[in-house]
mmCIF file of C-alpha atoms in Angstrom:
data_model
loop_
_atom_site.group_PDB
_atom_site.id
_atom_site.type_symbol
_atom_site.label_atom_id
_atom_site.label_comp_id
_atom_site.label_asym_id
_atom_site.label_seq_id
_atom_site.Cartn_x
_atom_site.Cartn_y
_atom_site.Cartn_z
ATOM 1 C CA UNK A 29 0.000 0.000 0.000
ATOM 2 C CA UNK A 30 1.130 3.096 -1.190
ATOM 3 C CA UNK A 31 0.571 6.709 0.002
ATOM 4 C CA UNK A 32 1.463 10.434 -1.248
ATOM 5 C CA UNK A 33 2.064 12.656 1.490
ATOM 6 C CA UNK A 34 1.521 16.492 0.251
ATOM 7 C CA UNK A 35 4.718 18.774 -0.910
ATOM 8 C CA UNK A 36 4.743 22.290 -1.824
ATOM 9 C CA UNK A 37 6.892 24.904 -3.501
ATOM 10 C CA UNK A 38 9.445 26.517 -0.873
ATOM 11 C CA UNK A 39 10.274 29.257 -3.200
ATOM 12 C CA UNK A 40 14.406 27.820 -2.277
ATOM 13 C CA UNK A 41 16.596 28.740 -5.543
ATOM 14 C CA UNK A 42 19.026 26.067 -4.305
ATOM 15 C CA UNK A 43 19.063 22.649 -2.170
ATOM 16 C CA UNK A 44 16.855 22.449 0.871
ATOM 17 C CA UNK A 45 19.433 21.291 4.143
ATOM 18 C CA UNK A 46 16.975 21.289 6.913
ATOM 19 C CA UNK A 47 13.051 22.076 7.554
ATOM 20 C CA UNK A 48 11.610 22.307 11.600
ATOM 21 C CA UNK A 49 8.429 22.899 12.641
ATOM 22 C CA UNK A 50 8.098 24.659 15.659
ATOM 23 C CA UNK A 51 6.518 23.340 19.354
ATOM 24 C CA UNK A 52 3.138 23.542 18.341
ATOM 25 C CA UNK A 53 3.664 22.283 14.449
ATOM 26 C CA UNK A 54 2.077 25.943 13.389
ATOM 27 C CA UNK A 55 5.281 27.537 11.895
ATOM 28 C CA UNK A 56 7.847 25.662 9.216
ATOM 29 C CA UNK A 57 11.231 27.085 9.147
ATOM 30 C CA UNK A 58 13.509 25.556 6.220
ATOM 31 C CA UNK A 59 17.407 26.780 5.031
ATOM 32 C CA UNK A 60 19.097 26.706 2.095
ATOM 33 C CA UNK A 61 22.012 26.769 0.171
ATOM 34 C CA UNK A 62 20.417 29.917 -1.115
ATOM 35 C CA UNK A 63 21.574 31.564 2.330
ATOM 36 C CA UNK A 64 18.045 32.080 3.149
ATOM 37 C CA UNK A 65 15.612 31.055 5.962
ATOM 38 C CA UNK A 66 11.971 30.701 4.824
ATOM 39 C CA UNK A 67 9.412 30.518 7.319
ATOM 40 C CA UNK A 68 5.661 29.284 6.767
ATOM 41 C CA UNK A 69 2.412 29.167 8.568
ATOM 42 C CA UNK A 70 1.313 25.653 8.680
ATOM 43 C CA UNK A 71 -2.784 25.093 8.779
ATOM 44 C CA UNK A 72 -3.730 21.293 7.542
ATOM 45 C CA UNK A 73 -2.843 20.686 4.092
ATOM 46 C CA UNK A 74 -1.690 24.564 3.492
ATOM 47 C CA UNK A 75 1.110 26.253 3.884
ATOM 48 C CA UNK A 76 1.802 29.919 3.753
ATOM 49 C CA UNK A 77 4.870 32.069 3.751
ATOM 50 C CA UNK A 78 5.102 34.664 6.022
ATOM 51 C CA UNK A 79 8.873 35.797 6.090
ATOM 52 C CA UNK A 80 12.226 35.203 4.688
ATOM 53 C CA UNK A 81 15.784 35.506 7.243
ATOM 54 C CA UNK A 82 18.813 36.819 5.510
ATOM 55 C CA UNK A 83 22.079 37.139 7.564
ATOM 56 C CA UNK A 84 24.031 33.873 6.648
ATOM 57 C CA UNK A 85 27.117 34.440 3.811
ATOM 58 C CA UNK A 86 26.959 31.018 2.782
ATOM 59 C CA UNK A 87 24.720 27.710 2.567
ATOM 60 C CA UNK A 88 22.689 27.361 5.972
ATOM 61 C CA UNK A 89 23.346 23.454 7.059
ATOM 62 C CA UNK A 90 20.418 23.916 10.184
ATOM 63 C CA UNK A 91 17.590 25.323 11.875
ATOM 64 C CA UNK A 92 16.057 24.766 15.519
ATOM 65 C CA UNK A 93 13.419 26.269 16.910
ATOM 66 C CA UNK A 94 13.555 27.429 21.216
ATOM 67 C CA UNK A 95 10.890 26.134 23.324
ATOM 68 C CA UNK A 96 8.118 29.112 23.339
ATOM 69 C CA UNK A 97 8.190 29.898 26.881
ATOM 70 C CA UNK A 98 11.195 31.709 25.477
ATOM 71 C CA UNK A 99 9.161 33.408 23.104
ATOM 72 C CA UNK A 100 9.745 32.764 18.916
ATOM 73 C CA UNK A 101 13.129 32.323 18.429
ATOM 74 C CA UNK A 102 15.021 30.397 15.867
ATOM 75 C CA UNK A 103 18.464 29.823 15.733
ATOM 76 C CA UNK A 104 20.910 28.826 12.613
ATOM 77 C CA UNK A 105 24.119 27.459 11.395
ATOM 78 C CA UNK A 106 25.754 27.590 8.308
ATOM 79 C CA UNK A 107 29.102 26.957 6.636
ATOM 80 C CA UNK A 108 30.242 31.203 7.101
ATOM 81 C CA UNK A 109 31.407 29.746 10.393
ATOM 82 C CA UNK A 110 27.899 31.856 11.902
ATOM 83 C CA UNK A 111 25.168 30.644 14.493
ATOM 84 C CA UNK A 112 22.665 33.517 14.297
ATOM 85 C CA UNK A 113 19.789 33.604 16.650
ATOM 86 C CA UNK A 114 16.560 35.229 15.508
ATOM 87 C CA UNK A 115 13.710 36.441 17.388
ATOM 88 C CA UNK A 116 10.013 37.399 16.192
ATOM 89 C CA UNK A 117 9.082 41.130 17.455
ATOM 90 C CA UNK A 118 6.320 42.512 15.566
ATOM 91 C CA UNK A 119 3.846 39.304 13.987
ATOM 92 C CA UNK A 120 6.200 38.156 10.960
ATOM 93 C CA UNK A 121 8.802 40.650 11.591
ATOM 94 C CA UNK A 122 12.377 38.702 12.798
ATOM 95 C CA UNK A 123 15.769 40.392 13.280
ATOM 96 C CA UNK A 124 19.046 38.614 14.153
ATOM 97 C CA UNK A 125 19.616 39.084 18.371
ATOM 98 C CA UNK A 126 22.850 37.540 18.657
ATOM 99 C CA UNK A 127 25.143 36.109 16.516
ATOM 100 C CA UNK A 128 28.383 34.115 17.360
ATOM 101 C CA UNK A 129 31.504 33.874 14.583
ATOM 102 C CA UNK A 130 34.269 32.744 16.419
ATOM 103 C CA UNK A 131 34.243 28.821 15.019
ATOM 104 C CA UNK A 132 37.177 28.540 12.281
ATOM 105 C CA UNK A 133 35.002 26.388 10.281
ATOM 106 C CA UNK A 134 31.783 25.660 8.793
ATOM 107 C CA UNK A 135 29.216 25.057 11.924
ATOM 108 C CA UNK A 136 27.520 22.070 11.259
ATOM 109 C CA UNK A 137 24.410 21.412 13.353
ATOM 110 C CA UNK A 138 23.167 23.418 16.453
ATOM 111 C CA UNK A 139 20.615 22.263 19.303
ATOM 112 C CA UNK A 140 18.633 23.775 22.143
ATOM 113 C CA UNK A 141 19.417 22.472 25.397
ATOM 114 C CA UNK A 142 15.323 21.162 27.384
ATOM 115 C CA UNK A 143 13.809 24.722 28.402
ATOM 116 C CA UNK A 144 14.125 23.579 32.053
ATOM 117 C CA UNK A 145 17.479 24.328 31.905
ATOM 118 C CA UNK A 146 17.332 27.541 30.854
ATOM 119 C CA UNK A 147 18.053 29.086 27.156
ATOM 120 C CA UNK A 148 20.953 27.151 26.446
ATOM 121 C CA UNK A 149 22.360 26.383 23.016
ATOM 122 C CA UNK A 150 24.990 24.319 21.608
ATOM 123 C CA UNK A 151 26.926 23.800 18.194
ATOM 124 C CA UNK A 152 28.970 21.794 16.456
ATOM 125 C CA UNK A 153 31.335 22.973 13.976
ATOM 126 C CA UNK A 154 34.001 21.099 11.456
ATOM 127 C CA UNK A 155 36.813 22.466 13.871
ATOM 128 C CA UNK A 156 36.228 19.608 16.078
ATOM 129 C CA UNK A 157 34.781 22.271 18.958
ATOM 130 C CA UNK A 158 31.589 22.792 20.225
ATOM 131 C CA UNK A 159 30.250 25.735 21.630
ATOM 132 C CA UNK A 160 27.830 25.938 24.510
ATOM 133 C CA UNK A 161 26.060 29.772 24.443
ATOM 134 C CA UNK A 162 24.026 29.928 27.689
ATOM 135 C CA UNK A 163 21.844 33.516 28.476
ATOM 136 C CA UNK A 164 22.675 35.333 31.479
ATOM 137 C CA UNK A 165 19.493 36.965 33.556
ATOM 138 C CA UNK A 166 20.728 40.305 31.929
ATOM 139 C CA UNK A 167 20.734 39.363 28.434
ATOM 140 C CA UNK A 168 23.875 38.758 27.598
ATOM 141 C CA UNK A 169 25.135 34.916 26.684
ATOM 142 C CA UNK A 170 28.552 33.045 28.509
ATOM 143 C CA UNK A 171 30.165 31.100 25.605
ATOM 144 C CA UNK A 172 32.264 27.300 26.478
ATOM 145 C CA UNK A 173 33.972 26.712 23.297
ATOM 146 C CA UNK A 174 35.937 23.027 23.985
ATOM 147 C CA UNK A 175 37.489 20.695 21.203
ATOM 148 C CA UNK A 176 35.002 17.822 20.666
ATOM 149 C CA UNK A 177 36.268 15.708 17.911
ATOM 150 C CA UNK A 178 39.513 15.258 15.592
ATOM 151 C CA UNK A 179 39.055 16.382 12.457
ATOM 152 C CA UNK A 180 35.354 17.494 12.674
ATOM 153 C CA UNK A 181 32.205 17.601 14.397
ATOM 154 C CA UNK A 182 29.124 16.911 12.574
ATOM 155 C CA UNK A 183 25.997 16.213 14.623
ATOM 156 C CA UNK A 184 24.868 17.288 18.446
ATOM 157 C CA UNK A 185 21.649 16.441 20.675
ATOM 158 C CA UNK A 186 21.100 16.936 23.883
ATOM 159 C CA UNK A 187 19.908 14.158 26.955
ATOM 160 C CA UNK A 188 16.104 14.917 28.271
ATOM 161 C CA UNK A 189 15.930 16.727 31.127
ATOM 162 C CA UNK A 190 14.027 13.718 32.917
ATOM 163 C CA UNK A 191 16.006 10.920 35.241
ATOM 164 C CA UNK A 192 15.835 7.766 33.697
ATOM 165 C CA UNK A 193 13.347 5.340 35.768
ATOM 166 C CA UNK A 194 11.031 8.018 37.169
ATOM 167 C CA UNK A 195 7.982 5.605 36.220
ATOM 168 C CA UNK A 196 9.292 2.711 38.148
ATOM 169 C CA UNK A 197 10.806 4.999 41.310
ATOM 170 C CA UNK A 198 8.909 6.780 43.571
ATOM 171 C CA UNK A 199 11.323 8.621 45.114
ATOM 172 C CA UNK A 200 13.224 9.703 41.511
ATOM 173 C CA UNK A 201 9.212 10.897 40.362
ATOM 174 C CA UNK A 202 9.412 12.675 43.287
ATOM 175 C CA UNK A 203 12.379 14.618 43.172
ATOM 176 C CA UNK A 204 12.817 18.603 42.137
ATOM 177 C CA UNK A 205 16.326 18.008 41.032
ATOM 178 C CA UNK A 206 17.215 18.202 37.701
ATOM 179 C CA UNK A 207 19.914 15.862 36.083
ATOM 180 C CA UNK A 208 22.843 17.038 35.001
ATOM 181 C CA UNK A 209 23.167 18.622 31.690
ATOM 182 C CA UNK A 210 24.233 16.386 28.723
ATOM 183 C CA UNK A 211 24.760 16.292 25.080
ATOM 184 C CA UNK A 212 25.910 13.785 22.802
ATOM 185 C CA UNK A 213 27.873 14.663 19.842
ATOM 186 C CA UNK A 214 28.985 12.726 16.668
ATOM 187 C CA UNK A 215 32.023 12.965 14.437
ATOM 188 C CA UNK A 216 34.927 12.836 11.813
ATOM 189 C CA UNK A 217 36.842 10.475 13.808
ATOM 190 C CA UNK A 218 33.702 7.783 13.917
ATOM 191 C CA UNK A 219 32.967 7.658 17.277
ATOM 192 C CA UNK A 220 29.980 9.123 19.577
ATOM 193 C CA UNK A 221 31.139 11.071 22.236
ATOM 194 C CA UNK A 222 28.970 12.005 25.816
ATOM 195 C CA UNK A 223 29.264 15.135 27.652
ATOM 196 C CA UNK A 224 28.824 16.121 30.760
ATOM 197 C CA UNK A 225 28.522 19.065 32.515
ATOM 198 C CA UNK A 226 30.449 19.798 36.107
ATOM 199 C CA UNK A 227 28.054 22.819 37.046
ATOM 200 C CA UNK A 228 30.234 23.581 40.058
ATOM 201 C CA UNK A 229 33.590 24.003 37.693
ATOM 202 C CA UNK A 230 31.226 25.424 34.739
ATOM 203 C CA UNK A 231 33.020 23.110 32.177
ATOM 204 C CA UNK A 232 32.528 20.164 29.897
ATOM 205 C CA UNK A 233 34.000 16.585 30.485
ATOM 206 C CA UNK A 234 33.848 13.528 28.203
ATOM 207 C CA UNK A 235 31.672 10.676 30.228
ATOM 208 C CA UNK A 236 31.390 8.080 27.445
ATOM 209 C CA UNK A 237 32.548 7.350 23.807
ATOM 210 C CA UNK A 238 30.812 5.075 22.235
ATOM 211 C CA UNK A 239 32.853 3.155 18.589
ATOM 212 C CA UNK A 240 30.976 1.461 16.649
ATOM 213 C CA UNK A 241 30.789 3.408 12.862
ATOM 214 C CA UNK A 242 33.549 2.670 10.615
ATOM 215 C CA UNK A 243 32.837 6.058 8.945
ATOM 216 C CA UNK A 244 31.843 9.551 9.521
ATOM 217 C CA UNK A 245 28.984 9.925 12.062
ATOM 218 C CA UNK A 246 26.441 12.188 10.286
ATOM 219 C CA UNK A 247 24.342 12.587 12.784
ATOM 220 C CA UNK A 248 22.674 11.921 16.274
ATOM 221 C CA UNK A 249 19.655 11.849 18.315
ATOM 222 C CA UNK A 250 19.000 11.164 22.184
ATOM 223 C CA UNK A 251 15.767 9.723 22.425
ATOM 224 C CA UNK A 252 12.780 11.441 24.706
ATOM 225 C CA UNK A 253 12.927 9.708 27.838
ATOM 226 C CA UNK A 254 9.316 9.343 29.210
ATOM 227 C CA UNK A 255 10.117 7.850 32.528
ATOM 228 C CA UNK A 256 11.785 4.415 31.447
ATOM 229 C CA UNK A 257 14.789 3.345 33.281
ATOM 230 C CA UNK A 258 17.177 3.232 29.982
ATOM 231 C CA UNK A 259 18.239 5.834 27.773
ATOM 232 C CA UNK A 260 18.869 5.260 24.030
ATOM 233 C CA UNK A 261 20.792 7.297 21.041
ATOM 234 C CA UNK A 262 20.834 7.291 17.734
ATOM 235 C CA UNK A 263 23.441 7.717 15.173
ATOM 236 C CA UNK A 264 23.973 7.491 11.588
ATOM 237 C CA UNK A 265 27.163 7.093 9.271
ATOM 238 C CA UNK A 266 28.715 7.443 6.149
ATOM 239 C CA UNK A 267 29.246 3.353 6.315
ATOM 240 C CA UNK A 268 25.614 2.997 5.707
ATOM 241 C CA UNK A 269 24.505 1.636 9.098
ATOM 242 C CA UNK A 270 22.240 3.086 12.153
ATOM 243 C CA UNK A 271 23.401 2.104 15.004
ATOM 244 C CA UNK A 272 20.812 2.331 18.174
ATOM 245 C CA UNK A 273 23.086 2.771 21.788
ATOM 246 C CA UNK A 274 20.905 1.613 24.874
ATOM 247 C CA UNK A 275 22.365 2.175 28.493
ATOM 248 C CA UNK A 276 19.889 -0.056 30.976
ATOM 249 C CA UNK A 277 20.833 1.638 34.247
ATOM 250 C CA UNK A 278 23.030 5.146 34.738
ATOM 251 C CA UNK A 279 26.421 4.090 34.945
ATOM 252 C CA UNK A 280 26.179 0.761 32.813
ATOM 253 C CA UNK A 281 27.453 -0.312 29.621
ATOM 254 C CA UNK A 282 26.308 1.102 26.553
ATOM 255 C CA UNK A 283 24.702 -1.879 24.317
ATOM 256 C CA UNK A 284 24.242 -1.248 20.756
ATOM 257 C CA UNK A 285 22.228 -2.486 17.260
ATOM 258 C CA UNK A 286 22.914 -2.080 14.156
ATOM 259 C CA UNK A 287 20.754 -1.852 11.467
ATOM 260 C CA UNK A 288 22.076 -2.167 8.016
ATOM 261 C CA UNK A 289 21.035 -0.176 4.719
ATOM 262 C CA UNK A 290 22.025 0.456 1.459
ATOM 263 C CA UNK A 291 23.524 4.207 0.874
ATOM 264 C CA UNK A 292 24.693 6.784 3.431
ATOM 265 C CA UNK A 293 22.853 7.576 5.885
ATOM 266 C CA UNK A 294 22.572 11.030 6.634
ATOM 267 C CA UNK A 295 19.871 12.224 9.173
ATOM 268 C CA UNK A 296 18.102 10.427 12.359
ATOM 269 C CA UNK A 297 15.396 11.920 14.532
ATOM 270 C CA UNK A 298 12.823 10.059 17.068
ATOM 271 C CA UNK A 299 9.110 10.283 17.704
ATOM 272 C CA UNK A 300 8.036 12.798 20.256
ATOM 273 C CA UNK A 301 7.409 9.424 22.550
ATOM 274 C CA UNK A 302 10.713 8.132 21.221
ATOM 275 C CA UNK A 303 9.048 5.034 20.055
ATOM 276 C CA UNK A 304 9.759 5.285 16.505
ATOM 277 C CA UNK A 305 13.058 6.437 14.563
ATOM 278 C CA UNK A 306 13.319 7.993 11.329
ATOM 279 C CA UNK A 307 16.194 7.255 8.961
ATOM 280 C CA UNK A 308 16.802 9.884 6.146
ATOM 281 C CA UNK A 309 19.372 7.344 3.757
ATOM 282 C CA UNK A 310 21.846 8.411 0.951
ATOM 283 C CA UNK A 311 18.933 6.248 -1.736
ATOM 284 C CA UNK A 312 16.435 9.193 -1.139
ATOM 285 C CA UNK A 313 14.161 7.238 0.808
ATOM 286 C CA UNK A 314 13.195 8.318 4.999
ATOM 287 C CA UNK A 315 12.788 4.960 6.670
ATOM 288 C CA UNK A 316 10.820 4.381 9.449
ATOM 289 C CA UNK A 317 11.880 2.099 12.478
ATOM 290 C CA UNK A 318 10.064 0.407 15.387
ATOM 291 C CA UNK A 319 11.217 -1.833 18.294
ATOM 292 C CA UNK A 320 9.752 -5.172 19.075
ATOM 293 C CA UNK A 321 8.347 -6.249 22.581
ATOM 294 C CA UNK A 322 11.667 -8.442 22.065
ATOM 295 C CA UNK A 323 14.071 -5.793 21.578
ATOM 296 C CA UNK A 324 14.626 -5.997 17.556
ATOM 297 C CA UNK A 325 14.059 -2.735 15.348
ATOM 298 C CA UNK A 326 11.857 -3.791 12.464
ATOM 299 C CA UNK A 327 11.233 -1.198 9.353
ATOM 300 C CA UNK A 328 7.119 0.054 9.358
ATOM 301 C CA UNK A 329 7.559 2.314 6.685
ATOM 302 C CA UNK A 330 9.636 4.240 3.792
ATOM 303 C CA UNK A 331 8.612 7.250 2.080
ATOM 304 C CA UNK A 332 10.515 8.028 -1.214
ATOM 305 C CA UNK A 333 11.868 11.405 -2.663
ATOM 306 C CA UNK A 334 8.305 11.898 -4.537
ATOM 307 C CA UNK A 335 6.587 11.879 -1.207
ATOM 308 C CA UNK A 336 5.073 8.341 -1.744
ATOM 309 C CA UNK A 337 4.535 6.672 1.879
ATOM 310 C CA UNK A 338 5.370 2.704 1.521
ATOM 311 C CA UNK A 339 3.336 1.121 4.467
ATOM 312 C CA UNK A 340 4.497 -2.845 3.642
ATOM 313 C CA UNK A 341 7.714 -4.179 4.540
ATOM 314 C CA UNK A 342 10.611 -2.202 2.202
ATOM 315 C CA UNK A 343 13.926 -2.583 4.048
ATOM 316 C CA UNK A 344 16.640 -2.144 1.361
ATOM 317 C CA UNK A 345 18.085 -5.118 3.142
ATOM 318 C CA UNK A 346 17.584 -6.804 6.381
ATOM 319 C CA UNK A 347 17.598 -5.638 9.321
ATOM 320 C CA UNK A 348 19.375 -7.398 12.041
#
């Protein structure tokens, strides 16, 4: 069974790199190698533009959108070395409120940190660093800039802000205290690196690094964490594998899966339950991935660059 899912004109003069919809799925933002940002209203099956974001000297690689208690801001990367933030004043009206261009290289992906830890964001640039921007009550940002990876760093998501196990612990469901801050970052150099943050030294340490690619990691994903006592990540390589990273308790091993395809693979990104993974792959096809009551990923879906939805079983090869 096949289904089209709807498209539309973005009005982009060159490739599309990224496209977010925003907390409530009401606003599209999407970047370009055309140096622009576009931003639409999204209403059903119709999508309108509303403004276009012009600051970038080059091709913009992301877009993320901060959690509205913040207000409407967007931040953005792109390969002039630039993460811009932008924030909404007047209804369709955006101007650039901070930018940072101290990276020596192209900035590759950028994330916002879970709003309860404050307006926090972090990128990851082909310098190997990453920098952490984090807004001060009086407006102004504190910048960590630490080397990450050799060669480069590609891909960065951060942990939930939710202690693993809180549905099976009383006492961790009733705590105040957040967990520490953590992101997880992926590389040049192959490997999947954790970081944690020592709040009473205000810097950055390496907790876990996790081999398993034989290639460039292109990207990552911590999964939402709903109370469950393990935590899982996603990442995605040049060698044509996803590999998903499960640690049962804090302070275990990290287990992993692989799951074998046929091109590159160049994006992943979970379900807002973190139940089902998405697999953008090198063949032009998003695959869709589910995991068994016995702990196997099988493929549900695969949609195809024509926006035709494959609901049977289409795995370019088995998964295992």
């Amino acid at each position: 069974m096949a289904t089209t899912i709807a498209s539309f004109d973005s009005g982009h003069e060159a490739m599309i790199h990224d496209a977010q919809l925003d907390y409530y799925g009401k606003r599209l933002a999407t970047c370009s190698s055309d140096r622009t940002i576009k931003i639409f209203e999204v209403a059903g099956d119709t999508q309108t533009f509303v403004a276009q974001l012009k600051g970038h000297d080059g091709p913009v690689w992301q877009v993320a959108w901060a959690h509205p208690k913040f207000g409407n801001l967007l931040a953005s990367c792109g390969y002039d070395r630039k993460v811009i933030i932008w924030k909404e004043g007047a209804q369709h009206q955006w101007s650039k409120v901070y930018e940072y261009a101290e990276h020596e290289s192209s900035v590759n992906s950028l994330a916002w940190a879970p709003w309860e830890y404050g307006l926090i964001l972090a990128a990851a640039s082909s310098d190997g660093a990453v920098s952490v921007h984090t807004r001060r009550p009086d407006d102004t940002w504190d910048i960590k800039n630490f080397h990450a990876h050799a060669i480069g760093c590609n891909a960065i998501s951060w942990s939930p802000a939710t202690h693993p196990g809180t549905l099976t612990n009383a006492q961790l469901g009733a705590s105040s205290t957040l967990p520490p801050k953590r992101f997880v970052t992926g590389g040049c150099d192959n490997n999947i690196r954790i970081w944690k943050c020592i709040e009473a030294e205000n810097r950055w340490v390496e907790e876990d690094r996790l081999e398993g690619h034989k290639d460039w990691v292109r990207d990552v994903a911590w999964a939402p964490n709903i109370g469950m006592p393990s935590q899982t990540i996603a990442s995605c390589s040049e060698d044509r594998t996803v590999v998903i990273w499960t640690q049962e308790a804090e302070g275990s091993s990290w287990m992993h899966k692989t799951l074998p395809l046929s091109a590159p693979v160049w994006r992943v990104s979970w379900s807002i339950t973190g139940n089902i993974l998405a697999a953008s792959c090198g063949d032009n096809k998003v695959y869709l991935y589910k995991e068994t009551l016995e702990g196997n990923w099988e493929l549900i879906s695969a949609m195809n660059e024509a926006g035709v939805l494959q609901t049977e079983a289409a795995s370019p090869v088995e998964v295992k």
